[in-house]
Tab-separated table of C-alpha atoms in Angstrom:
chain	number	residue	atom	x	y	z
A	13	UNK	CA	-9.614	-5.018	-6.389
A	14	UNK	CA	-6.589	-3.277	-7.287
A	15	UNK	CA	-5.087	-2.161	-11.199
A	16	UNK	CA	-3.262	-5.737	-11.324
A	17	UNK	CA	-6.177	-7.625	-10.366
A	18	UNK	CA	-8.927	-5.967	-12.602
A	19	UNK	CA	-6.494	-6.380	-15.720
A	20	UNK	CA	-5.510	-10.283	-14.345
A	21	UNK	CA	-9.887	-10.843	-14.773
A	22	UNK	CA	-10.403	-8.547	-17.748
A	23	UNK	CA	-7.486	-10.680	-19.349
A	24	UNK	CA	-8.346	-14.201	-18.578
A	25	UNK	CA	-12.235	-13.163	-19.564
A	26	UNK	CA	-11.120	-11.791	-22.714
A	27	UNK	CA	-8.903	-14.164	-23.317
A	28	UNK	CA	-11.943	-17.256	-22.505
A	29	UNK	CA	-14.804	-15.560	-24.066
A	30	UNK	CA	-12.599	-15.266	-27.584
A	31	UNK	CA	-11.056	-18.328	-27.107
A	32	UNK	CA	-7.142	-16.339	-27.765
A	33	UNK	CA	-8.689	-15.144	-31.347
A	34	UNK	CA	-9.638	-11.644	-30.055
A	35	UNK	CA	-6.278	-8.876	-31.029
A	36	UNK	CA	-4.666	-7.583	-27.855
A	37	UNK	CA	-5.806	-4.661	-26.189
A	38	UNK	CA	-3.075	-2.055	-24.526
A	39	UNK	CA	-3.583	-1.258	-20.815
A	40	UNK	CA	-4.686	2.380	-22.019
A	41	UNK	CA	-7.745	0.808	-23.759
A	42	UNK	CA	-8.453	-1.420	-21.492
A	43	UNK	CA	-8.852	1.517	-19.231
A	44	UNK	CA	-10.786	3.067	-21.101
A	45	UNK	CA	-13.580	-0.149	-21.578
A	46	UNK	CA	-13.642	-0.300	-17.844
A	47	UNK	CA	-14.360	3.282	-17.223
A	48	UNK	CA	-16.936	2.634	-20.208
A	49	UNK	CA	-18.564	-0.212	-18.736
A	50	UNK	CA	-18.486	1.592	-15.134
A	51	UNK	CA	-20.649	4.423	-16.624
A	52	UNK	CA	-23.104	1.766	-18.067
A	53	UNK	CA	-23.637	0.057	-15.025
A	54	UNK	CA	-24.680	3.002	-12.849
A	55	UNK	CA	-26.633	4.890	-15.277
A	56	UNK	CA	-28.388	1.553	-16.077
A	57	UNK	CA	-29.068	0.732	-12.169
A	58	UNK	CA	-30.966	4.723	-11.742
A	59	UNK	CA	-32.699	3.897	-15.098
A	60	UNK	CA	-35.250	1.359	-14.558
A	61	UNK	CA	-35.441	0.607	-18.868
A	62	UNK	CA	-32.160	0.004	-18.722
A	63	UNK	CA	-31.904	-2.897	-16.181
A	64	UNK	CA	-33.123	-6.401	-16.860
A	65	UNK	CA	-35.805	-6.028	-13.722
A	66	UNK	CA	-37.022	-2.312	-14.456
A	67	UNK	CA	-36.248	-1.199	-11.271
A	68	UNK	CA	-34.571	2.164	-9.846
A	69	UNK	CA	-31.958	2.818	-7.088
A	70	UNK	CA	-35.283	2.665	-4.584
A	71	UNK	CA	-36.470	-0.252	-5.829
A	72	UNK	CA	-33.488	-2.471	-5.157
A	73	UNK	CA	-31.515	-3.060	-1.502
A	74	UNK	CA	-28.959	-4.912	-3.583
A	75	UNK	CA	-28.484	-1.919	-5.846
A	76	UNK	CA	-28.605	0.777	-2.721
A	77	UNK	CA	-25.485	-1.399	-1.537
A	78	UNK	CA	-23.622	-1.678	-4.330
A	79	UNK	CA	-23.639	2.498	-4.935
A	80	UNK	CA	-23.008	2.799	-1.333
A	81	UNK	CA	-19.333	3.920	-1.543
A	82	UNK	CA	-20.442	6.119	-3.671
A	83	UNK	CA	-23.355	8.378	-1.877
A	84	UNK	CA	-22.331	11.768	-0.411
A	85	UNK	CA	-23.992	14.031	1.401
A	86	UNK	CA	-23.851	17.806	0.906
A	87	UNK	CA	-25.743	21.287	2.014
A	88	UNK	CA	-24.927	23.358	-0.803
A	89	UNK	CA	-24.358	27.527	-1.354
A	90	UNK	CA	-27.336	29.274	-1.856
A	91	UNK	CA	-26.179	31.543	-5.098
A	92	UNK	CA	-28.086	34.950	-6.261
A	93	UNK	CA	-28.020	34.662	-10.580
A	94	UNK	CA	-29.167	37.786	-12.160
A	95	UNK	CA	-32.039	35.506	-14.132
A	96	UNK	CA	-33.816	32.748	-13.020
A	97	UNK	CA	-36.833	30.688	-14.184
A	98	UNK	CA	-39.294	31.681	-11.491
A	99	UNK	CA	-39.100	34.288	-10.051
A	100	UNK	CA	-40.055	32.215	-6.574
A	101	UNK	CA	-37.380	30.379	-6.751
A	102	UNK	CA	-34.556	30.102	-4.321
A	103	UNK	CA	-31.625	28.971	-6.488
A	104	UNK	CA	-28.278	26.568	-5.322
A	105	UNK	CA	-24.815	25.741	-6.998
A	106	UNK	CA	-24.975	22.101	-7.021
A	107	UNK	CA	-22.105	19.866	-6.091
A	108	UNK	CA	-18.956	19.595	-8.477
A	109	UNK	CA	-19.080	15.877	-8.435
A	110	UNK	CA	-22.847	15.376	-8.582
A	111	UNK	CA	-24.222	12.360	-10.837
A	112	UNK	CA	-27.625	11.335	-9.638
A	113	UNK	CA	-29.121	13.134	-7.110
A	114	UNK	CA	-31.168	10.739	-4.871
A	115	UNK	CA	-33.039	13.280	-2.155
A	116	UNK	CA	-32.963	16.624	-1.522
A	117	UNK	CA	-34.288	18.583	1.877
A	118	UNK	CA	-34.825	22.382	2.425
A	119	UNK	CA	-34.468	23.660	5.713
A	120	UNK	CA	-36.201	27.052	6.672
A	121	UNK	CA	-36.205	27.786	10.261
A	122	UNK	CA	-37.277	24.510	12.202
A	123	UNK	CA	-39.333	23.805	8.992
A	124	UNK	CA	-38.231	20.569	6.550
A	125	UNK	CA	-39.507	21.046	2.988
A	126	UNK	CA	-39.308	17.544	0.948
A	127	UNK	CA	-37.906	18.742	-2.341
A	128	UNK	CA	-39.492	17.177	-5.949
A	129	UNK	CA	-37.340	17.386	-8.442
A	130	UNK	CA	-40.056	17.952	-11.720
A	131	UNK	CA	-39.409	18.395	-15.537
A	132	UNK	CA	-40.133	21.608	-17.495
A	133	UNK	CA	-43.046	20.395	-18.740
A	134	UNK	CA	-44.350	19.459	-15.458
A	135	UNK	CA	-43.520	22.742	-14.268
A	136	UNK	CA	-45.386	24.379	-17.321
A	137	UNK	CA	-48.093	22.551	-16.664
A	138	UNK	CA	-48.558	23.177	-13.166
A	139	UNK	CA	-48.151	26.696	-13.650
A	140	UNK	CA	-51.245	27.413	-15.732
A	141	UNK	CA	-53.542	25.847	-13.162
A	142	UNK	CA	-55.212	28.229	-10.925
A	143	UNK	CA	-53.213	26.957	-7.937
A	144	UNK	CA	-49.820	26.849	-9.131
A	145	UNK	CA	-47.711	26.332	-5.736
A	146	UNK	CA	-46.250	23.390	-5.111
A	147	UNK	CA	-48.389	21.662	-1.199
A	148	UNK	CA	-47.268	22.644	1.736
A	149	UNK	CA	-44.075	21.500	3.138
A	150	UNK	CA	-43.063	20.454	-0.162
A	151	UNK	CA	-40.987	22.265	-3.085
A	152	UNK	CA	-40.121	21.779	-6.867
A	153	UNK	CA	-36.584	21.705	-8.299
A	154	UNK	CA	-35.864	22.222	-11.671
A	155	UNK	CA	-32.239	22.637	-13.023
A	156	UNK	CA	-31.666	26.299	-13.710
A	157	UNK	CA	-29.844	28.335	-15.376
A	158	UNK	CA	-26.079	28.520	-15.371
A	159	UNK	CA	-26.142	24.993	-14.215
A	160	UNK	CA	-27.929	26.076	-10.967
A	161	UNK	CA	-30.200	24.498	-9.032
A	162	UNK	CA	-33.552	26.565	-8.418
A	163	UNK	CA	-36.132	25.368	-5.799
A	164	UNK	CA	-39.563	26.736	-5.662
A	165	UNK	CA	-41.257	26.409	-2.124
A	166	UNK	CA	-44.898	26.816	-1.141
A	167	UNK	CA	-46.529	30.470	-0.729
A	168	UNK	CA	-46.645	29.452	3.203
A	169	UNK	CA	-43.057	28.433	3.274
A	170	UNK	CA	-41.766	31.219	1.380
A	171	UNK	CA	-42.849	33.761	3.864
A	172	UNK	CA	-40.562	32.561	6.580
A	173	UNK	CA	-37.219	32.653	4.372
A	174	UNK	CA	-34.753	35.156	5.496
A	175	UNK	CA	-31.059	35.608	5.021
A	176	UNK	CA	-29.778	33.479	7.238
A	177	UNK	CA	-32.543	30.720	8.049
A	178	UNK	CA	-32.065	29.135	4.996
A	179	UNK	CA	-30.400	25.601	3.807
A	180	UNK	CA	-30.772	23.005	0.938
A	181	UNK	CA	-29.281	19.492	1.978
A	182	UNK	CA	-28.571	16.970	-0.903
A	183	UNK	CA	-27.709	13.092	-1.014
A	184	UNK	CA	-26.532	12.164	-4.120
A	185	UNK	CA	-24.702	9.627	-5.784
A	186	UNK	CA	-21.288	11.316	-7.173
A	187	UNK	CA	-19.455	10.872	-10.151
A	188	UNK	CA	-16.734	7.917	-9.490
A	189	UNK	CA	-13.011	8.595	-10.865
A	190	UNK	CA	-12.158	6.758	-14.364
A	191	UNK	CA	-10.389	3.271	-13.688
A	192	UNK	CA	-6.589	3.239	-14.371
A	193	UNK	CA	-4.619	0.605	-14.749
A	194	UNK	CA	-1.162	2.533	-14.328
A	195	UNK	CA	0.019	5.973	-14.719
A	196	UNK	CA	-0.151	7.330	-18.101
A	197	UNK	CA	1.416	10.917	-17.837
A	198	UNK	CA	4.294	10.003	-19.002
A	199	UNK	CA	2.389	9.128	-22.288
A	200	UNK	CA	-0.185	12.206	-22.202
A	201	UNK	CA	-2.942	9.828	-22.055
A	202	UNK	CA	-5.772	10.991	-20.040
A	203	UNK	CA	-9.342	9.790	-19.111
A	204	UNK	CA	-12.132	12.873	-18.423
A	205	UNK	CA	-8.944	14.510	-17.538
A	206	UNK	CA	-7.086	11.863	-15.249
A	207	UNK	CA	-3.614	10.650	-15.694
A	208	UNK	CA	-3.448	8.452	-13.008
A	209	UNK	CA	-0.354	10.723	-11.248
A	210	UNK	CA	0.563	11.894	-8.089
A	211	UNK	CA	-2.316	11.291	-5.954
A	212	UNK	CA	-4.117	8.232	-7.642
A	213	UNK	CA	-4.838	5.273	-5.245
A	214	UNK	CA	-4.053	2.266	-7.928
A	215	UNK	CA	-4.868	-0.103	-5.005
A	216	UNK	CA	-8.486	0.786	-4.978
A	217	UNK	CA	-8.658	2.418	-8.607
A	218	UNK	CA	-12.613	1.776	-8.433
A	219	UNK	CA	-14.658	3.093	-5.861
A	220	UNK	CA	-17.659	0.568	-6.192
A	221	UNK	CA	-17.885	-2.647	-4.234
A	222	UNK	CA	-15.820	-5.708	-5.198
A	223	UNK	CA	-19.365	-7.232	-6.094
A	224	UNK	CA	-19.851	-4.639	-8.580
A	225	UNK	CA	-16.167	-4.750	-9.864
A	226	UNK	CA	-16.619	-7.700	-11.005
A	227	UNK	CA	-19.461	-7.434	-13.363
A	228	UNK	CA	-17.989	-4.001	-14.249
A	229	UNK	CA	-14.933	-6.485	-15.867
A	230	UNK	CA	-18.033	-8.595	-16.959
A	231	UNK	CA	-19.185	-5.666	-19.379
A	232	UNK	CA	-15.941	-4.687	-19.867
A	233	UNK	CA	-14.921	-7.288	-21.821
A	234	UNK	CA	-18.610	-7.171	-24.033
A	235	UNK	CA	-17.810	-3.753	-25.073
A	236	UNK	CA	-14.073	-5.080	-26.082
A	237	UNK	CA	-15.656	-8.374	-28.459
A	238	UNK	CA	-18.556	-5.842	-29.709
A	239	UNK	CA	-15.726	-3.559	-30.930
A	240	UNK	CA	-13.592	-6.274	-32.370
A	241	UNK	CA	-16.776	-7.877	-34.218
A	242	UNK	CA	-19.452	-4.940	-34.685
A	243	UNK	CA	-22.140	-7.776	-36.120
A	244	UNK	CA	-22.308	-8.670	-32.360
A	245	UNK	CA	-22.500	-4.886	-31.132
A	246	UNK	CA	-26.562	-5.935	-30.387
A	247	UNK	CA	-26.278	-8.736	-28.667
A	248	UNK	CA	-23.269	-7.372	-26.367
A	249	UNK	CA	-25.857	-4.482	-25.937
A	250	UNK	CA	-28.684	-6.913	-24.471
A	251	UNK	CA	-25.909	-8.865	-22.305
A	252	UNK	CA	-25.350	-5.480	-20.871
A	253	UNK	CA	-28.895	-4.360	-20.102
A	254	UNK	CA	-29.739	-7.832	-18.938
A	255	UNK	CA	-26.964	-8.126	-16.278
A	256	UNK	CA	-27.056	-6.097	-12.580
């Protein structure tokens, strides 16, 4: 949908759901709700508590289709920080626009090592056991230092790395750009630094499916009711955890 047609639904919504009661809303805050409400819905669909059928982005074909438009793939720069965690560890800037990674792959040679991505106490705990290498053809990731990425590679594995026979693939889901309605530079309004100037496509000013779109407006307008009557803040809270 384009900037007319998400305010035209946000409006008539609003406008239904408070039956006209509900104090107008600028186009700048209405931005802002619908950037909001975009945010919820993704980090609910990759957090399985926070959708009404516990489920992650694996777990649904509906949800892999509605983040489609918004998957990238990317081999990323191998980067040599003065400290890392492990000393093992082979360490990676990760993309600029990353949100959710979703799989990662490690090339060395003709060899592909499935990455694990594992917490810090995971990692603590599997380095006091005796064996304390991740299985063969398989690697740990852990989110380094600096914002780095550092991936730790079986003993095997490691012995083959050299300069140049090295390469870390990622798919991940990126960050989407905020949702203007029009272009606010003129006003020195901004959302996570966007103006919505030169450059801004305010035909497509989502990047998710229409089929998301919609129930972006959907949640939208909850977080726009919940602000104008905080006694209902819960229950616009549910209605968003409840809905895809």
């Amino acid at each position: 949908m384009g900037s007319k047609e998400l305010l035209n639904e946000f409006t008539l919504l609003y406008n239904n759901i408070n039956s006209n009661a509900a104090p107008g809303l600028e186009s700048f805050e209405i931005s802002q709700l619908l950037t909001k409400a975009q945010g919820e819905k993704i980090s609910n669909a990759f957090n399985p508590e926070g959708n009404k059928y516990k489920e992650g982005f694996d777990d649904s074909i509906k949800r892999q289709h509605d983040f489609s438009t918004i998957i990238k793939v990317q081999t990323l720069k191998s980067v040599s920080p003065t400290t890392k965690i492990d000393s093992r560890s082979l360490a990676f800037t990760p993309p600029d626009d990353l949100l959710f990674p979703i799989n990662e792959i490690l090339y060395i040679g003709d060899k592909v090592i499935q990455v694990f991505p594992i917490s810090y106490n995971e990692y603590t705990l599997k380095s006091m056991k005796p064996y304390n290498e991740p299985y063969k053809r398989s690697a740990w990731r852990l989110v380094g230092l600096d914002g780095n990425i550092e991936v730790i590679p079986a003993y095997n594995d490691r012995k083959l790395i050299t300069s140049d026979n090295t390469s870390y693939k990622m798919r991940y889901v990126k960050k989407p750009k905020p949702i203007l309605l029009e272009d606010y530079t003129a006003d020195g309004y901004s959302i996570e630094g966007v103006t919505g100037g030169t450059g801004y496509d305010f035909k497509s000013p989502c990047e998710l499916p229409d089929s998301m779109q919609h129930e972006i407006v959907q949640r939208a307008v909850e977080l726009a009711k919940a602000a104008y009557q905080p006694e209902e803040a819960q229950i616009q809270t549910q209605m968003g955890t409840r809905s895809e």
